[in-house]
mmCIF file of C-alpha atoms in Angstrom:
data_model
loop_
_atom_site.group_PDB
_atom_site.id
_atom_site.type_symbol
_atom_site.label_atom_id
_atom_site.label_comp_id
_atom_site.label_asym_id
_atom_site.label_seq_id
_atom_site.Cartn_x
_atom_site.Cartn_y
_atom_site.Cartn_z
ATOM 1 C CA MET A 22 45.545 162.751 146.947
ATOM 2 C CA ASN A 23 47.524 163.798 150.015
ATOM 3 C CA ARG A 24 51.100 164.938 149.993
ATOM 4 C CA LYS A 25 52.470 161.567 151.282
ATOM 5 C CA ASP A 26 50.958 159.473 148.502
ATOM 6 C CA PHE A 27 52.110 161.941 145.879
ATOM 7 C CA LEU A 28 55.754 161.745 146.973
ATOM 8 C CA ARG A 29 55.662 157.899 147.031
ATOM 9 C CA ASN A 30 54.369 157.718 143.457
ATOM 10 C CA ILE A 31 57.004 160.133 142.257
ATOM 11 C CA SER A 32 59.776 158.029 143.868
ATOM 12 C CA ILE A 33 58.565 154.798 142.197
ATOM 13 C CA ALA A 34 58.374 156.474 138.800
ATOM 14 C CA VAL A 35 61.973 157.648 139.140
ATOM 15 C CA LEU A 36 63.497 154.395 140.528
ATOM 16 C CA VAL A 37 61.844 151.751 138.274
ATOM 17 C CA PRO A 38 63.479 152.898 134.984
ATOM 18 C CA SER A 39 66.838 153.041 136.756
ATOM 19 C CA VAL A 40 66.469 149.450 138.014
ATOM 20 C CA LEU A 41 65.325 148.178 134.619
ATOM 21 C CA LEU A 42 68.182 149.981 132.897
ATOM 22 C CA ALA A 43 70.710 148.559 135.324
ATOM 23 C CA ALA A 44 69.310 145.027 134.821
ATOM 24 C CA CYS A 45 69.436 145.426 131.043
ATOM 25 C CA VAL A 46 73.032 146.699 131.199
ATOM 26 C CA ASP A 47 73.966 143.807 133.481
ATOM 27 C CA LYS A 48 72.351 141.281 131.102
ATOM 28 C CA LYS A 49 74.158 142.812 128.119
ATOM 29 C CA THR A 50 77.418 142.733 130.049
ATOM 30 C CA ASN A 51 76.962 139.053 130.936
ATOM 31 C CA THR A 52 75.960 138.209 127.370
ATOM 32 C CA ALA A 53 78.946 140.046 125.963
ATOM 33 C CA ALA A 54 81.217 138.358 128.481
ATOM 34 C CA GLY A 55 79.765 134.966 127.510
ATOM 35 C CA SER A 56 80.216 135.656 123.809
ATOM 36 C CA LYS A 57 83.822 136.637 124.362
ATOM 37 C CA GLU A 58 84.616 133.337 126.088
ATOM 38 C CA GLN A 59 86.719 131.329 123.651
ATOM 39 C CA THR A 60 88.559 128.004 123.933
ATOM 40 C CA TYR A 61 91.728 126.965 122.130
ATOM 41 C CA THR A 62 93.266 123.602 121.262
ATOM 42 C CA CYS A 63 96.266 122.074 119.490
ATOM 43 C CA PRO A 64 95.515 120.722 115.989
ATOM 44 C CA MET A 65 97.893 117.807 116.629
ATOM 45 C CA HIS A 66 96.964 117.124 120.252
ATOM 46 C CA PRO A 67 93.223 117.792 120.752
ATOM 47 C CA GLN A 68 93.456 116.809 124.423
ATOM 48 C CA ILE A 69 95.175 120.173 125.054
ATOM 49 C CA VAL A 70 92.357 122.683 125.744
ATOM 50 C CA GLN A 71 92.588 126.120 127.364
ATOM 51 C CA ASN A 72 90.625 129.381 127.369
ATOM 52 C CA LYS A 73 93.369 131.644 126.058
ATOM 53 C CA PRO A 74 95.799 131.648 123.106
ATOM 54 C CA GLY A 75 99.187 130.062 123.523
ATOM 55 C CA THR A 76 101.342 127.181 122.329
ATOM 56 C CA CYS A 77 100.997 123.450 122.769
ATOM 57 C CA PRO A 78 103.122 122.171 125.683
ATOM 58 C CA ILE A 79 103.732 118.930 123.752
ATOM 59 C CA CYS A 80 104.709 119.987 120.230
ATOM 60 C CA GLY A 81 104.970 123.777 120.504
ATOM 61 C CA MET A 82 102.406 124.536 117.784
ATOM 62 C CA ASP A 83 100.180 127.599 118.109
ATOM 63 C CA LEU A 84 96.794 126.817 119.614
ATOM 64 C CA ILE A 85 93.777 127.457 117.402
ATOM 65 C CA PRO A 86 90.242 128.498 118.435
ATOM 66 C CA PHE A 87 87.440 125.941 118.222
ATOM 67 C CA ASP A 88 83.766 125.684 119.074
ATOM 68 C CA LYS A 89 83.544 123.522 122.156
ATOM 69 C CA SER A 90 79.953 124.417 122.962
ATOM 70 C CA SER A 91 78.451 122.707 119.878
ATOM 71 C CA PRO A 92 76.951 119.411 121.074
ATOM 72 C CA ALA A 93 76.425 117.883 117.609
ATOM 73 C CA ASP A 94 79.167 115.643 116.196
ATOM 74 C CA VAL A 95 78.216 116.691 112.672
ATOM 75 C CA LEU A 96 80.585 118.308 110.218
ATOM 76 C CA THR A 97 79.130 120.677 107.630
ATOM 77 C CA LEU A 98 81.008 121.336 104.408
ATOM 78 C CA GLY A 99 79.896 123.403 101.441
ATOM 79 C CA ALA A 100 79.961 122.156 97.869
ATOM 80 C CA SER A 101 83.209 123.996 97.090
ATOM 81 C CA GLN A 102 84.876 122.582 100.195
ATOM 82 C CA GLN A 103 83.830 119.057 99.220
ATOM 83 C CA ALA A 104 85.193 119.514 95.720
ATOM 84 C CA LEU A 105 88.485 120.869 97.082
ATOM 85 C CA ALA A 106 88.821 117.925 99.485
ATOM 86 C CA ASN A 107 87.744 115.416 96.792
ATOM 87 C CA ILE A 108 84.888 114.088 98.933
ATOM 88 C CA THR A 109 83.050 111.263 97.151
ATOM 89 C CA THR A 110 80.460 108.854 98.512
ATOM 90 C CA ILE A 111 78.983 105.482 97.632
ATOM 91 C CA THR A 112 75.839 103.720 98.795
ATOM 92 C CA ILE A 113 76.868 100.669 100.776
ATOM 93 C CA GLY A 114 75.324 97.373 99.726
ATOM 94 C CA THR A 115 75.918 93.629 99.702
ATOM 95 C CA ASN A 116 78.390 92.190 97.191
ATOM 96 C CA GLU A 117 80.157 88.939 96.484
ATOM 97 C CA PHE A 118 83.169 88.886 98.776
ATOM 98 C CA SER A 119 86.246 86.676 98.909
ATOM 99 C CA SER A 120 89.269 87.039 101.132
ATOM 100 C CA PHE A 121 92.792 86.595 99.810
ATOM 101 C CA THR A 122 96.147 85.557 101.157
ATOM 102 C CA GLN A 123 98.783 88.002 99.946
ATOM 103 C CA LEU A 124 102.213 86.743 98.873
ATOM 104 C CA ASN A 125 105.229 88.912 98.105
ATOM 105 C CA GLY A 126 106.669 88.262 94.685
ATOM 106 C CA ARG A 127 108.760 89.662 91.871
ATOM 107 C CA LEU A 128 109.042 89.561 88.093
ATOM 108 C CA THR A 129 111.986 87.591 86.724
ATOM 109 C CA ILE A 130 113.336 86.633 83.325
ATOM 110 C CA ASN A 131 111.868 83.557 81.686
ATOM 111 C CA PRO A 132 114.957 81.482 80.784
ATOM 112 C CA GLU A 133 112.958 79.669 78.118
ATOM 113 C CA GLN A 134 113.127 82.914 76.131
ATOM 114 C CA THR A 135 116.889 83.376 76.540
ATOM 115 C CA THR A 136 119.096 82.768 73.487
ATOM 116 C CA TYR A 137 122.879 82.369 73.584
ATOM 117 C CA VAL A 138 124.648 83.392 70.381
ATOM 118 C CA SER A 139 127.851 81.372 70.038
ATOM 119 C CA SER A 140 130.448 81.127 67.289
ATOM 120 C CA ARG A 141 129.880 78.235 64.868
ATOM 121 C CA VAL A 142 133.505 78.273 63.748
ATOM 122 C CA PRO A 143 136.848 79.346 65.228
ATOM 123 C CA GLY A 144 138.076 82.679 63.939
ATOM 124 C CA ARG A 145 138.628 86.398 64.527
ATOM 125 C CA ILE A 146 135.807 88.912 65.036
ATOM 126 C CA GLU A 147 136.310 91.459 62.280
ATOM 127 C CA VAL A 148 133.175 93.552 62.805
ATOM 128 C CA LEU A 149 130.857 93.644 65.793
ATOM 129 C CA TYR A 150 127.632 95.362 64.790
ATOM 130 C CA ILE A 151 126.254 95.448 68.348
ATOM 131 C CA LYS A 152 128.749 96.932 70.785
ATOM 132 C CA GLU A 153 126.701 97.531 73.965
ATOM 133 C CA THR A 154 124.147 95.803 76.124
ATOM 134 C CA GLY A 155 120.510 96.857 76.381
ATOM 135 C CA VAL A 156 120.128 97.203 72.607
ATOM 136 C CA ARG A 157 116.951 95.709 71.165
ATOM 137 C CA ILE A 158 117.531 93.644 68.027
ATOM 138 C CA ILE A 159 115.252 91.945 65.513
ATOM 139 C CA LYS A 160 115.518 88.412 64.182
ATOM 140 C CA GLY A 161 117.672 88.386 61.027
ATOM 141 C CA GLN A 162 119.617 91.517 61.982
ATOM 142 C CA PRO A 163 123.417 91.228 61.388
ATOM 143 C CA LEU A 164 125.321 90.711 64.651
ATOM 144 C CA TYR A 165 128.983 90.159 63.745
ATOM 145 C CA LYS A 166 131.379 89.350 60.901
ATOM 146 C CA ILE A 167 134.052 86.709 61.460
ATOM 147 C CA TYR A 168 137.196 85.738 59.566
ATOM 148 C CA SER A 169 137.538 81.934 59.478
ATOM 149 C CA GLU A 170 139.956 79.835 57.436
ATOM 150 C CA GLN A 171 137.889 76.755 58.267
ATOM 151 C CA LEU A 172 134.835 78.301 56.612
ATOM 152 C CA SER A 173 136.943 79.260 53.610
ATOM 153 C CA THR A 174 138.025 75.615 53.207
ATOM 154 C CA LEU A 175 134.438 74.381 53.472
ATOM 155 C CA GLN A 176 133.330 76.944 50.905
ATOM 156 C CA GLN A 177 136.048 75.787 48.495
ATOM 157 C CA GLU A 178 134.917 72.175 48.956
ATOM 158 C CA TYR A 179 131.297 73.104 48.275
ATOM 159 C CA MET A 180 132.168 75.058 45.115
ATOM 160 C CA LEU A 181 134.117 72.082 43.793
ATOM 161 C CA MET A 182 131.210 69.716 44.443
ATOM 162 C CA ALA A 183 128.783 72.178 42.838
ATOM 163 C CA ASP A 184 130.944 72.311 39.677
ATOM 164 C CA GLN A 185 131.132 68.497 39.524
ATOM 165 C CA ALA A 186 127.364 68.161 39.956
ATOM 166 C CA ALA A 187 126.784 70.728 37.199
ATOM 167 C CA SER A 188 129.233 68.956 34.867
ATOM 168 C CA PHE A 189 127.695 65.519 35.431
ATOM 169 C CA PRO A 190 123.985 66.084 36.044
ATOM 170 C CA GLY A 191 123.184 62.409 35.584
ATOM 171 C CA ASP A 192 125.698 61.137 38.148
ATOM 172 C CA GLN A 193 123.852 60.679 41.469
ATOM 173 C CA ARG A 194 127.114 60.372 43.366
ATOM 174 C CA PHE A 195 128.194 63.919 42.518
ATOM 175 C CA GLN A 196 124.706 65.180 43.287
ATOM 176 C CA GLN A 197 124.807 63.625 46.774
ATOM 177 C CA MET A 198 128.307 64.976 47.452
ATOM 178 C CA GLU A 199 127.196 68.486 46.442
ATOM 179 C CA LYS A 200 124.169 68.214 48.722
ATOM 180 C CA ALA A 201 126.332 66.999 51.645
ATOM 181 C CA ALA A 202 128.808 69.892 51.255
ATOM 182 C CA ARG A 203 125.935 72.354 51.100
ATOM 183 C CA GLN A 204 124.330 70.870 54.223
ATOM 184 C CA LYS A 205 127.621 71.139 56.111
ATOM 185 C CA LEU A 206 127.813 74.889 55.431
ATOM 186 C CA LEU A 207 124.193 75.310 56.506
ATOM 187 C CA LEU A 208 124.998 73.567 59.783
ATOM 188 C CA TYR A 209 127.870 76.001 60.289
ATOM 189 C CA GLY A 210 125.400 78.880 60.168
ATOM 190 C CA GLN A 211 125.561 79.910 56.522
ATOM 191 C CA THR A 212 122.247 81.024 55.001
ATOM 192 C CA GLU A 213 120.709 79.871 51.706
ATOM 193 C CA ALA A 214 121.203 83.373 50.313
ATOM 194 C CA GLN A 215 124.899 83.312 51.212
ATOM 195 C CA LEU A 216 125.397 79.927 49.505
ATOM 196 C CA SER A 217 123.559 81.047 46.377
ATOM 197 C CA ALA A 218 125.771 84.152 46.191
ATOM 198 C CA LEU A 219 128.843 81.948 46.657
ATOM 199 C CA VAL A 220 127.890 79.759 43.664
ATOM 200 C CA ARG A 221 127.209 82.794 41.476
ATOM 201 C CA SER A 222 130.473 84.542 42.338
ATOM 202 C CA LYS A 223 132.556 81.319 42.204
ATOM 203 C CA LYS A 224 134.825 82.905 44.789
ATOM 204 C CA THR A 225 135.294 81.982 48.440
ATOM 205 C CA ASP A 226 134.776 84.648 51.113
ATOM 206 C CA PRO A 227 136.539 84.052 54.476
ATOM 207 C CA PHE A 228 134.640 86.997 55.987
ATOM 208 C CA VAL A 229 131.226 85.683 56.912
ATOM 209 C CA THR A 230 128.399 87.670 58.525
ATOM 210 C CA TYR A 231 126.140 86.004 61.094
ATOM 211 C CA PHE A 232 122.610 87.156 61.870
ATOM 212 C CA ALA A 233 120.388 87.194 64.942
ATOM 213 C CA PRO A 234 118.580 83.845 65.361
ATOM 214 C CA GLU A 235 115.836 85.449 67.505
ATOM 215 C CA SER A 236 114.552 88.873 68.488
ATOM 216 C CA GLY A 237 115.371 90.210 71.943
ATOM 217 C CA VAL A 238 117.511 92.513 74.040
ATOM 218 C CA VAL A 239 121.288 92.136 74.349
ATOM 219 C CA ALA A 240 121.759 91.175 77.997
ATOM 220 C CA GLU A 241 125.452 90.211 77.858
ATOM 221 C CA LEU A 242 128.267 90.913 75.392
ATOM 222 C CA SER A 243 131.213 88.546 75.757
ATOM 223 C CA ILE A 244 133.467 89.565 72.897
ATOM 224 C CA ALA A 245 135.046 92.630 71.266
ATOM 225 C CA GLU A 246 136.256 93.414 67.773
ATOM 226 C CA GLY A 247 139.617 91.850 66.949
ATOM 227 C CA GLN A 248 139.305 89.009 69.454
ATOM 228 C CA TYR A 249 139.668 85.363 68.471
ATOM 229 C CA VAL A 250 136.907 83.013 69.489
ATOM 230 C CA PRO A 251 136.944 79.220 69.570
ATOM 231 C CA GLU A 252 134.247 77.084 68.057
ATOM 232 C CA GLY A 253 131.286 77.297 70.456
ATOM 233 C CA GLY A 254 132.620 80.440 72.174
ATOM 234 C CA THR A 255 129.869 82.753 73.480
ATOM 235 C CA ILE A 256 129.377 85.993 71.560
ATOM 236 C CA MET A 257 126.340 87.476 73.357
ATOM 237 C CA LYS A 258 123.156 86.617 75.231
ATOM 238 C CA LEU A 259 119.718 87.717 74.056
ATOM 239 C CA GLU A 260 116.657 87.939 76.305
ATOM 240 C CA ALA A 261 113.038 88.299 75.236
ATOM 241 C CA TYR A 262 110.595 89.967 77.654
ATOM 242 C CA ASN A 263 107.232 89.301 75.994
ATOM 243 C CA GLN A 264 106.621 86.740 78.755
ATOM 244 C CA LEU A 265 107.910 86.959 82.330
ATOM 245 C CA TRP A 266 108.079 84.628 85.281
ATOM 246 C CA VAL A 267 106.430 85.605 88.550
ATOM 247 C CA GLU A 268 108.100 84.123 91.625
ATOM 248 C CA ALA A 269 106.467 84.482 95.041
ATOM 249 C CA ASP A 270 107.509 83.420 98.556
ATOM 250 C CA VAL A 271 105.315 81.000 100.503
ATOM 251 C CA TYR A 272 105.798 80.304 104.209
ATOM 252 C CA PRO A 273 105.500 76.699 105.374
ATOM 253 C CA SER A 274 102.267 77.526 107.234
ATOM 254 C CA GLU A 275 100.719 78.598 103.903
ATOM 255 C CA ALA A 276 102.031 75.686 101.845
ATOM 256 C CA ASP A 277 98.720 73.800 102.037
ATOM 257 C CA LYS A 278 96.987 76.710 100.241
ATOM 258 C CA VAL A 279 98.950 76.368 96.982
ATOM 259 C CA LYS A 280 99.063 73.631 94.390
ATOM 260 C CA THR A 281 100.214 73.248 90.801
ATOM 261 C CA GLY A 282 97.574 74.373 88.319
ATOM 262 C CA GLN A 283 95.905 76.771 90.768
ATOM 263 C CA GLN A 284 94.625 80.092 89.391
ATOM 264 C CA VAL A 285 95.868 83.216 91.209
ATOM 265 C CA LYS A 286 95.897 86.981 90.661
ATOM 266 C CA VAL A 287 99.077 88.982 90.139
ATOM 267 C CA ILE A 288 99.286 92.719 90.804
ATOM 268 C CA VAL A 289 102.435 94.444 89.534
ATOM 269 C CA ALA A 290 103.625 97.429 91.556
ATOM 270 C CA GLY A 291 102.396 100.614 89.896
ATOM 271 C CA TYR A 292 99.774 98.778 87.834
ATOM 272 C CA GLU A 293 97.219 97.986 90.539
ATOM 273 C CA ASP A 294 94.370 98.694 88.124
ATOM 274 C CA ARG A 295 95.483 95.868 85.806
ATOM 275 C CA PRO A 296 95.567 92.580 87.757
ATOM 276 C CA GLN A 297 96.829 89.601 85.766
ATOM 277 C CA ALA A 298 95.561 86.015 85.908
ATOM 278 C CA MET A 299 98.273 83.393 86.391
ATOM 279 C CA THR A 300 98.439 79.618 86.746
ATOM 280 C CA ILE A 301 100.930 78.198 89.235
ATOM 281 C CA SER A 302 103.202 75.995 87.131
ATOM 282 C CA PHE A 303 105.895 75.055 89.660
ATOM 283 C CA ILE A 304 106.387 74.822 93.429
ATOM 284 C CA THR A 305 109.884 74.341 94.808
ATOM 285 C CA PRO A 306 110.095 71.016 96.651
ATOM 286 C CA SER A 307 112.303 72.394 99.436
ATOM 287 C CA LEU A 308 112.744 75.557 101.492
ATOM 288 C CA GLN A 309 115.160 78.191 100.287
ATOM 289 C CA ALA A 310 118.442 78.130 102.193
ATOM 290 C CA GLY A 311 118.640 80.864 104.810
ATOM 291 C CA SER A 312 115.093 82.155 104.246
ATOM 292 C CA GLN A 313 112.842 79.270 105.315
ATOM 293 C CA VAL A 314 110.356 79.953 102.524
ATOM 294 C CA MET A 315 109.171 78.036 99.491
ATOM 295 C CA GLN A 316 108.656 79.570 96.080
ATOM 296 C CA ILE A 317 105.862 79.298 93.561
ATOM 297 C CA ARG A 318 106.242 80.229 89.933
ATOM 298 C CA GLY A 319 104.040 81.080 86.983
ATOM 299 C CA THR A 320 104.121 82.988 83.701
ATOM 300 C CA ILE A 321 102.280 86.166 82.704
ATOM 301 C CA PRO A 322 102.240 87.920 79.315
ATOM 302 C CA ASN A 323 104.116 91.181 78.947
ATOM 303 C CA PRO A 324 102.614 92.983 75.941
ATOM 304 C CA ASN A 325 104.783 95.747 74.481
ATOM 305 C CA ASN A 326 107.409 94.974 77.142
ATOM 306 C CA GLN A 327 105.659 97.332 79.578
ATOM 307 C CA TRP A 328 107.181 95.607 82.641
ATOM 308 C CA GLN A 329 110.827 95.018 83.415
ATOM 309 C CA PRO A 330 112.301 92.053 85.290
ATOM 310 C CA GLY A 331 112.893 92.948 88.921
ATOM 311 C CA LEU A 332 109.609 94.782 89.520
ATOM 312 C CA GLN A 333 107.806 93.901 92.742
ATOM 313 C CA ALA A 334 104.532 92.015 92.458
ATOM 314 C CA ILE A 335 101.794 90.740 94.769
ATOM 315 C CA VAL A 336 100.265 87.305 94.310
ATOM 316 C CA LEU A 337 96.748 86.881 95.721
ATOM 317 C CA LEU A 338 95.580 83.418 96.752
ATOM 318 C CA SER A 339 91.823 83.086 97.125
ATOM 319 C CA SER A 340 91.385 81.568 100.600
ATOM 320 C CA THR A 341 87.757 82.086 101.642
ATOM 321 C CA ASN A 342 84.606 82.788 99.642
ATOM 322 C CA LYS A 343 82.061 84.249 102.006
ATOM 323 C CA GLY A 344 79.375 85.044 99.423
ATOM 324 C CA LYS A 345 77.246 88.148 100.045
ATOM 325 C CA ALA A 346 78.545 90.726 102.534
ATOM 326 C CA LEU A 347 78.473 94.477 103.244
ATOM 327 C CA THR A 348 81.757 95.770 101.873
ATOM 328 C CA LEU A 349 83.563 99.083 101.506
ATOM 329 C CA PRO A 350 86.784 100.137 99.789
ATOM 330 C CA MET A 351 89.819 100.073 102.065
ATOM 331 C CA ASP A 352 90.288 103.867 102.021
ATOM 332 C CA ALA A 353 86.782 104.444 103.397
ATOM 333 C CA VAL A 354 87.626 102.892 106.781
ATOM 334 C CA ILE A 355 89.792 104.871 109.212
ATOM 335 C CA ARG A 356 91.569 102.932 111.927
ATOM 336 C CA ASP A 357 93.168 104.310 115.081
ATOM 337 C CA GLY A 358 93.670 103.324 118.695
ATOM 338 C CA ASN A 359 89.961 103.718 119.401
ATOM 339 C CA GLY A 360 88.832 101.320 116.685
ATOM 340 C CA ALA A 361 87.510 101.726 113.143
ATOM 341 C CA HIS A 362 85.077 104.356 111.905
ATOM 342 C CA VAL A 363 83.665 105.742 108.674
ATOM 343 C CA TRP A 364 82.067 109.019 107.631
ATOM 344 C CA VAL A 365 78.403 108.912 106.631
ATOM 345 C CA GLU A 366 76.525 111.641 104.767
ATOM 346 C CA LYS A 367 73.438 112.116 106.933
ATOM 347 C CA ASP A 368 71.947 115.052 105.032
ATOM 348 C CA LYS A 369 73.127 117.204 102.183
ATOM 349 C CA ASN A 370 76.538 118.669 103.055
ATOM 350 C CA LYS A 371 76.375 117.147 106.583
ATOM 351 C CA PHE A 372 78.725 114.325 107.592
ATOM 352 C CA GLN A 373 78.858 112.249 110.756
ATOM 353 C CA SER A 374 81.370 109.720 112.031
ATOM 354 C CA LYS A 375 80.105 106.214 112.790
ATOM 355 C CA MET A 376 81.985 103.445 114.527
ATOM 356 C CA VAL A 377 82.049 100.139 112.625
ATOM 357 C CA THR A 378 83.272 96.599 113.153
ATOM 358 C CA THR A 379 85.292 95.089 110.317
ATOM 359 C CA GLY A 380 85.577 91.461 109.261
ATOM 360 C CA MET A 381 87.552 89.826 106.490
ATOM 361 C CA GLU A 382 89.643 91.870 104.083
ATOM 362 C CA ASN A 383 91.201 91.453 100.682
ATOM 363 C CA PHE A 384 93.524 93.683 98.660
ATOM 364 C CA ASP A 385 90.922 96.424 98.023
ATOM 365 C CA GLN A 386 87.754 95.655 100.036
ATOM 366 C CA VAL A 387 86.890 95.272 103.710
ATOM 367 C CA GLU A 388 83.825 93.578 105.174
ATOM 368 C CA ILE A 389 81.612 95.607 107.550
ATOM 369 C CA THR A 390 80.003 93.315 110.132
ATOM 370 C CA SER A 391 78.255 95.982 112.246
ATOM 371 C CA GLY A 392 77.732 99.725 112.510
ATOM 372 C CA LEU A 393 76.243 100.336 109.050
ATOM 373 C CA GLU A 394 73.070 99.390 107.253
ATOM 374 C CA GLU A 395 72.543 98.741 103.577
ATOM 375 C CA GLY A 396 71.663 101.929 101.723
ATOM 376 C CA GLU A 397 73.692 104.399 103.802
ATOM 377 C CA LYS A 398 75.912 106.850 101.926
ATOM 378 C CA VAL A 399 79.528 106.431 103.014
ATOM 379 C CA VAL A 400 82.474 108.691 102.195
ATOM 380 C CA VAL A 401 85.029 106.830 100.085
ATOM 381 C CA THR A 402 87.669 109.439 99.247
ATOM 382 C CA GLY A 403 88.563 112.270 101.584
ATOM 383 C CA ALA A 404 87.674 110.447 104.814
ATOM 384 C CA TYR A 405 91.001 111.324 106.434
ATOM 385 C CA LEU A 406 90.542 114.986 105.515
ATOM 386 C CA LEU A 407 87.127 114.962 107.186
ATOM 387 C CA THR A 408 88.699 113.579 110.356
ATOM 388 C CA SER A 409 91.351 116.304 110.322
ATOM 389 C CA GLU A 410 88.715 118.998 109.714
ATOM 390 C CA PHE A 411 86.618 117.658 112.591
ATOM 391 C CA VAL A 412 89.592 117.782 114.981
ATOM 392 C CA LEU A 413 90.388 121.346 113.924
ATOM 393 C CA LYS A 414 86.817 122.585 114.300
ATOM 394 C CA LYS A 415 85.648 120.571 117.293
ATOM 395 C CA GLY A 416 88.918 120.096 119.122
ATOM 396 C CA LYS A 417 88.321 116.394 119.798
ATOM 397 C CA ASN A 418 88.578 113.022 118.158
ATOM 398 C CA PRO A 419 85.414 112.060 116.209
ATOM 399 C CA MET A 420 85.480 108.721 118.023
ATOM 400 C CA ALA A 421 85.504 110.332 121.476
ATOM 401 C CA GLY A 422 81.730 110.139 121.951
ATOM 402 C CA HIS A 423 81.285 106.560 120.735
ATOM 403 C CA ASN A 424 80.780 103.534 122.924
ATOM 404 C CA HIS A 425 83.809 101.329 122.282
#
């Protein structure tokens, strides 16, 4: 080998490692620079995207980092995350489906179960055993004691007739007179026990106690101790709540959907899990003044007085029976300006948003006309949390990539 070739080989041996080292350093530098590139977005306004930290120009919130480079619109959550977010799924299938017309209603007192306690005789209220409203009383419970000279006179007459009938047991006239005097006191509200005690004591008692004719709650109290009341004067009003009326408003355009004897469902506010069956018993023949609505009415049982008059209620009129249809619970479908979508569990712990088209709805179910197939696993609870998590992680709306 001559001197010229030797020097050339030495130069190549020295330069090649330097070039390779420089290329490797350059590649590492570019890779590091690429890995450091980060994008940020606003959790409330995902359209705000920038490559450095800052605040949202719309709401002022701090921007958060997100992975914009991930092409898959799939959200992955671990088992603990799903439990924390209460993520549950169901397998969608066909079910019997009926749509309902929803009417706003309310619970009211059934006047057929209202009892007015009035004075049978004129007199003065000596003792009032119930002195406030809202008190629950039982049939036969003492309500008030009254002083009445008229009752004293009737008692004296009855005692006289009873003595005559006892003295002449064979005289039918005295027997009939005794029976008539006794019947008169019974009509004035005296009890059989009070009359028997009167005969035994042979002494009139102008202070007579009256008892509750029915069980109920004291709704009104019209008298106080020491007051004089006339014959027929109101003492108090009792209301029983073991049955309640349900009144609902019907617009004229919906009047053809209701008729007397029709079966409907009633949902009391706060007791959505216990719908009640009701028969429409009355429809007002004219519109309510100032409201331009009709009213329907029915009765529902109220065991243990669990509901109070005045509670809001919803009356559901069955309007259309479609038969078999793909249905989902209302909470499973998320609606926004882009349309409606649901979350589907594609694989274990992997969820994907799918756009759907909805059809008829009732109070708890919605029909799915397109976008899903029978057998798919759909998120029922926690769908809104999945949407929020997707926006935070991906920085975009889950519906952004769908064809609307």
